[in-house]
PDB file of C-alpha atoms in Angstrom:
ATOM      1  CA  UNK A   1       2.110  -5.008  53.161  1.00 74.00           C
ATOM      2  CA  UNK A   2       4.516  -7.927  53.287  1.00 79.00           C
ATOM      3  CA  UNK A   3       1.713 -10.300  54.176  1.00 82.00           C
ATOM      4  CA  UNK A   4      -0.126  -9.287  50.822  1.00 82.00           C
ATOM      5  CA  UNK A   5       3.050  -9.936  48.888  1.00 80.00           C
ATOM      6  CA  UNK A   6       3.640 -13.354  50.444  1.00 80.00           C
ATOM      7  CA  UNK A   7      -0.146 -14.189  49.711  1.00 80.00           C
ATOM      8  CA  UNK A   8       0.434 -13.291  46.009  1.00 83.00           C
ATOM      9  CA  UNK A   9       3.539 -15.245  45.760  1.00 84.00           C
ATOM     10  CA  UNK A  10       2.073 -18.628  45.241  1.00 87.00           C
ATOM     11  CA  UNK A  11       3.982 -21.571  43.656  1.00 88.00           C
ATOM     12  CA  UNK A  12       2.274 -20.923  40.207  1.00 91.00           C
ATOM     13  CA  UNK A  13       3.101 -17.234  40.235  1.00 91.00           C
ATOM     14  CA  UNK A  14       6.672 -18.134  41.288  1.00 92.00           C
ATOM     15  CA  UNK A  15       6.780 -20.489  38.408  1.00 95.00           C
ATOM     16  CA  UNK A  16       5.498 -17.802  35.956  1.00 95.00           C
ATOM     17  CA  UNK A  17       8.242 -15.439  37.211  1.00 94.00           C
ATOM     18  CA  UNK A  18      10.987 -17.948  36.881  1.00 96.00           C
ATOM     19  CA  UNK A  19       9.825 -18.916  33.339  1.00 97.00           C
ATOM     20  CA  UNK A  20       9.808 -15.389  32.346  1.00 97.00           C
ATOM     21  CA  UNK A  21      13.322 -14.734  33.770  1.00 96.00           C
ATOM     22  CA  UNK A  22      14.517 -17.931  31.944  1.00 97.00           C
ATOM     23  CA  UNK A  23      12.971 -16.661  28.715  1.00 96.00           C
ATOM     24  CA  UNK A  24      14.704 -13.217  28.983  1.00 93.00           C
ATOM     25  CA  UNK A  25      18.079 -14.996  29.679  1.00 92.00           C
ATOM     26  CA  UNK A  26      17.404 -17.258  26.605  1.00 93.00           C
ATOM     27  CA  UNK A  27      16.828 -14.257  24.452  1.00 90.00           C
ATOM     28  CA  UNK A  28      19.892 -12.682  25.840  1.00 88.00           C
ATOM     29  CA  UNK A  29      22.203 -15.747  24.930  1.00 87.00           C
ATOM     30  CA  UNK A  30      20.587 -16.079  21.547  1.00 87.00           C
ATOM     31  CA  UNK A  31      21.204 -12.489  20.660  1.00 85.00           C
ATOM     32  CA  UNK A  32      24.914 -12.901  21.750  1.00 82.00           C
ATOM     33  CA  UNK A  33      25.188 -15.971  19.480  1.00 83.00           C
ATOM     34  CA  UNK A  34      23.511 -14.148  16.680  1.00 84.00           C
ATOM     35  CA  UNK A  35      25.686 -11.238  16.792  1.00 82.00           C
ATOM     36  CA  UNK A  36      28.729 -13.512  16.938  1.00 81.00           C
ATOM     37  CA  UNK A  37      27.832 -15.463  13.847  1.00 83.00           C
ATOM     38  CA  UNK A  38      26.510 -12.581  11.820  1.00 84.00           C
ATOM     39  CA  UNK A  39      29.477 -10.312  12.661  1.00 82.00           C
ATOM     40  CA  UNK A  40      31.796 -13.142  11.469  1.00 82.00           C
ATOM     41  CA  UNK A  41      29.764 -13.588   8.177  1.00 85.00           C
ATOM     42  CA  UNK A  42      29.937  -9.816   7.647  1.00 83.00           C
ATOM     43  CA  UNK A  43      33.778  -9.708   8.144  1.00 81.00           C
ATOM     44  CA  UNK A  44      33.529  -7.177  11.016  1.00 76.00           C
ATOM     45  CA  UNK A  45      35.443  -7.172  14.162  1.00 70.00           C
ATOM     46  CA  UNK A  46      32.986  -9.344  16.005  1.00 65.00           C
ATOM     47  CA  UNK A  47      34.667  -9.045  19.397  1.00 65.00           C
ATOM     48  CA  UNK A  48      33.825  -5.462  19.784  1.00 69.00           C
ATOM     49  CA  UNK A  49      30.074  -6.265  18.815  1.00 66.00           C
ATOM     50  CA  UNK A  50      30.049  -9.186  21.316  1.00 70.00           C
ATOM     51  CA  UNK A  51      31.455  -7.067  24.029  1.00 70.00           C
ATOM     52  CA  UNK A  52      28.879  -4.282  23.215  1.00 72.00           C
ATOM     53  CA  UNK A  53      26.214  -6.801  23.318  1.00 72.00           C
ATOM     54  CA  UNK A  54      27.536  -8.194  26.591  1.00 70.00           C
ATOM     55  CA  UNK A  55      27.626  -4.875  28.229  1.00 75.00           C
ATOM     56  CA  UNK A  56      24.385  -3.539  27.084  1.00 81.00           C
ATOM     57  CA  UNK A  57      22.047  -6.521  26.375  1.00 79.00           C
ATOM     58  CA  UNK A  58      19.186  -5.518  24.267  1.00 80.00           C
ATOM     59  CA  UNK A  59      20.198  -1.982  23.300  1.00 82.00           C
ATOM     60  CA  UNK A  60      23.506  -3.441  22.241  1.00 81.00           C
ATOM     61  CA  UNK A  61      21.575  -5.601  19.701  1.00 81.00           C
ATOM     62  CA  UNK A  62      19.923  -2.622  18.229  1.00 82.00           C
ATOM     63  CA  UNK A  63      23.105  -0.765  18.179  1.00 80.00           C
ATOM     64  CA  UNK A  64      24.861  -3.556  16.267  1.00 80.00           C
ATOM     65  CA  UNK A  65      22.019  -3.998  13.793  1.00 80.00           C
ATOM     66  CA  UNK A  66      22.455  -0.216  13.040  1.00 82.00           C
ATOM     67  CA  UNK A  67      26.514  -0.131  12.826  1.00 78.00           C
ATOM     68  CA  UNK A  68      27.074  -3.478  11.168  1.00 80.00           C
ATOM     69  CA  UNK A  69      28.442  -3.522   7.677  1.00 79.00           C
ATOM     70  CA  UNK A  70      25.494  -3.692   5.169  1.00 84.00           C
ATOM     71  CA  UNK A  71      26.946  -6.753   2.979  1.00 86.00           C
ATOM     72  CA  UNK A  72      28.446 -10.167   3.847  1.00 86.00           C
ATOM     73  CA  UNK A  73      32.164 -10.597   3.389  1.00 84.00           C
ATOM     74  CA  UNK A  74      31.743 -13.160   0.781  1.00 87.00           C
ATOM     75  CA  UNK A  75      29.462 -10.870  -1.397  1.00 89.00           C
ATOM     76  CA  UNK A  76      32.042  -7.980  -1.011  1.00 87.00           C
ATOM     77  CA  UNK A  77      34.794 -10.344  -2.160  1.00 89.00           C
ATOM     78  CA  UNK A  78      32.595 -11.528  -5.083  1.00 92.00           C
ATOM     79  CA  UNK A  79      32.026  -8.031  -6.122  1.00 91.00           C
ATOM     80  CA  UNK A  80      35.730  -7.119  -5.957  1.00 92.00           C
ATOM     81  CA  UNK A  81      36.562 -10.308  -8.114  1.00 93.00           C
ATOM     82  CA  UNK A  82      33.897  -9.157 -10.675  1.00 92.00           C
ATOM     83  CA  UNK A  83      35.216  -5.568 -10.889  1.00 91.00           C
ATOM     84  CA  UNK A  84      38.706  -6.983 -11.310  1.00 89.00           C
ATOM     85  CA  UNK A  85      37.632  -9.416 -13.914  1.00 88.00           C
ATOM     86  CA  UNK A  86      35.819  -6.638 -15.880  1.00 84.00           C
ATOM     87  CA  UNK A  87      38.791  -4.252 -15.578  1.00 79.00           C
ATOM     88  CA  UNK A  88      41.032  -7.095 -16.973  1.00 76.00           C
ATOM     89  CA  UNK A  89      38.674  -7.642 -19.786  1.00 73.00           C
ATOM     90  CA  UNK A  90      38.597  -3.877 -20.733  1.00 67.00           C
ATOM     91  CA  UNK A  91      42.442  -3.795 -20.387  1.00 65.00           C
ATOM     92  CA  UNK A  92      42.763  -6.649 -22.841  1.00 64.00           C
ATOM     93  CA  UNK A  93      41.450  -4.536 -25.708  1.00 69.00           C
ATOM     94  CA  UNK A  94      43.774  -1.536 -24.760  1.00 76.00           C
ATOM     95  CA  UNK A  95      43.496   2.294 -25.122  1.00 80.00           C
ATOM     96  CA  UNK A  96      44.601   4.596 -27.683  1.00 84.00           C
ATOM     97  CA  UNK A  97      48.167   5.764 -27.250  1.00 82.00           C
ATOM     98  CA  UNK A  98      47.069   9.431 -28.397  1.00 88.00           C
ATOM     99  CA  UNK A  99      43.908  10.112 -26.626  1.00 89.00           C
ATOM    100  CA  UNK A 100      43.336   7.304 -24.081  1.00 83.00           C
ATOM    101  CA  UNK A 101      39.934   6.124 -25.300  1.00 84.00           C
ATOM    102  CA  UNK A 102      39.140   2.359 -25.117  1.00 81.00           C
ATOM    103  CA  UNK A 103      40.063   0.356 -28.177  1.00 82.00           C
ATOM    104  CA  UNK A 104      38.552  -3.027 -28.977  1.00 80.00           C
ATOM    105  CA  UNK A 105      40.677  -5.916 -30.317  1.00 76.00           C
ATOM    106  CA  UNK A 106      39.530  -5.476 -34.017  1.00 78.00           C
ATOM    107  CA  UNK A 107      39.773  -1.743 -34.244  1.00 83.00           C
ATOM    108  CA  UNK A 108      42.376  -0.526 -36.759  1.00 83.00           C
ATOM    109  CA  UNK A 109      41.960   3.196 -36.019  1.00 86.00           C
ATOM    110  CA  UNK A 110      40.905   4.956 -32.998  1.00 88.00           C
ATOM    111  CA  UNK A 111      37.236   5.816 -33.408  1.00 89.00           C
ATOM    112  CA  UNK A 112      37.719   9.312 -31.368  1.00 92.00           C
ATOM    113  CA  UNK A 113      40.903  10.600 -32.741  1.00 93.00           C
ATOM    114  CA  UNK A 114      41.617   8.581 -35.924  1.00 90.00           C
ATOM    115  CA  UNK A 115      44.999   7.298 -35.050  1.00 87.00           C
ATOM    116  CA  UNK A 116      46.097   4.087 -36.556  1.00 85.00           C
ATOM    117  CA  UNK A 117      46.332   1.562 -33.596  1.00 83.00           C
ATOM    118  CA  UNK A 118      46.911  -1.505 -35.515  1.00 82.00           C
ATOM    119  CA  UNK A 119      48.322  -2.723 -38.869  1.00 84.00           C
ATOM    120  CA  UNK A 120      46.049  -4.428 -41.467  1.00 88.00           C
ATOM    121  CA  UNK A 121      46.885  -7.634 -43.455  1.00 90.00           C
ATOM    122  CA  UNK A 122      47.485  -6.679 -46.971  1.00 89.00           C
ATOM    123  CA  UNK A 123      45.803  -9.763 -48.372  1.00 91.00           C
ATOM    124  CA  UNK A 124      42.827 -10.580 -45.943  1.00 91.00           C
ATOM    125  CA  UNK A 125      42.532  -6.882 -44.391  1.00 86.00           C
ATOM    126  CA  UNK A 126      42.141  -8.047 -40.810  1.00 87.00           C
ATOM    127  CA  UNK A 127      43.749  -6.088 -37.903  1.00 85.00           C
ATOM    128  CA  UNK A 128      47.123  -7.225 -36.717  1.00 85.00           C
ATOM    129  CA  UNK A 129      49.174  -6.433 -33.858  1.00 78.00           C
ATOM    130  CA  UNK A 130      52.271  -4.431 -34.305  1.00 73.00           C
ATOM    131  CA  UNK A 131      54.817  -7.225 -33.288  1.00 79.00           C
ATOM    132  CA  UNK A 132      53.319  -9.919 -35.573  1.00 85.00           C
ATOM    133  CA  UNK A 133      55.550 -10.862 -38.469  1.00 88.00           C
ATOM    134  CA  UNK A 134      52.863 -13.283 -40.136  1.00 91.00           C
ATOM    135  CA  UNK A 135      49.145 -12.931 -40.386  1.00 91.00           C
ATOM    136  CA  UNK A 136      47.450 -15.606 -38.266  1.00 91.00           C
ATOM    137  CA  UNK A 137      44.428 -15.729 -40.380  1.00 90.00           C
ATOM    138  CA  UNK A 138      45.833 -16.065 -44.009  1.00 92.00           C
ATOM    139  CA  UNK A 139      49.571 -16.742 -43.429  1.00 91.00           C
ATOM    140  CA  UNK A 140      50.717 -13.760 -45.378  1.00 90.00           C
ATOM    141  CA  UNK A 141      54.253 -12.493 -44.365  1.00 89.00           C
ATOM    142  CA  UNK A 142      54.189  -8.833 -42.947  1.00 84.00           C
ATOM    143  CA  UNK A 143      57.081  -6.522 -43.580  1.00 76.00           C
TER     144      UNK A 143
END
């Protein structure tokens, strides 16, 4: 039996076997590099992923792809900034002190409960903030 195996192991077959092993090792190294870079971009703890992949080479790659965060860290930060900006824009107009519904900057009364939320200039009839002493639109003094 050993004679047949030695007859089959020609230099060409050995070269193909070594080439196949080199290919598998290269795939393994590239998968480790991929997980390391991708986990860093996604903001996850890449050391656990790298360790998982190092312990279980190809099954670890599949497990990492299943368990990784779905979005990149930069995208999550951008979404959080966008939400904060929108909340700030909404807060700029304010809310009704009586019912809490959103009030825009040019509202004089709350559209829900009819509570007066701003004063009105007696000459130009534009909405004014409560602490203004002069109308900024027509220079009328407010009492």
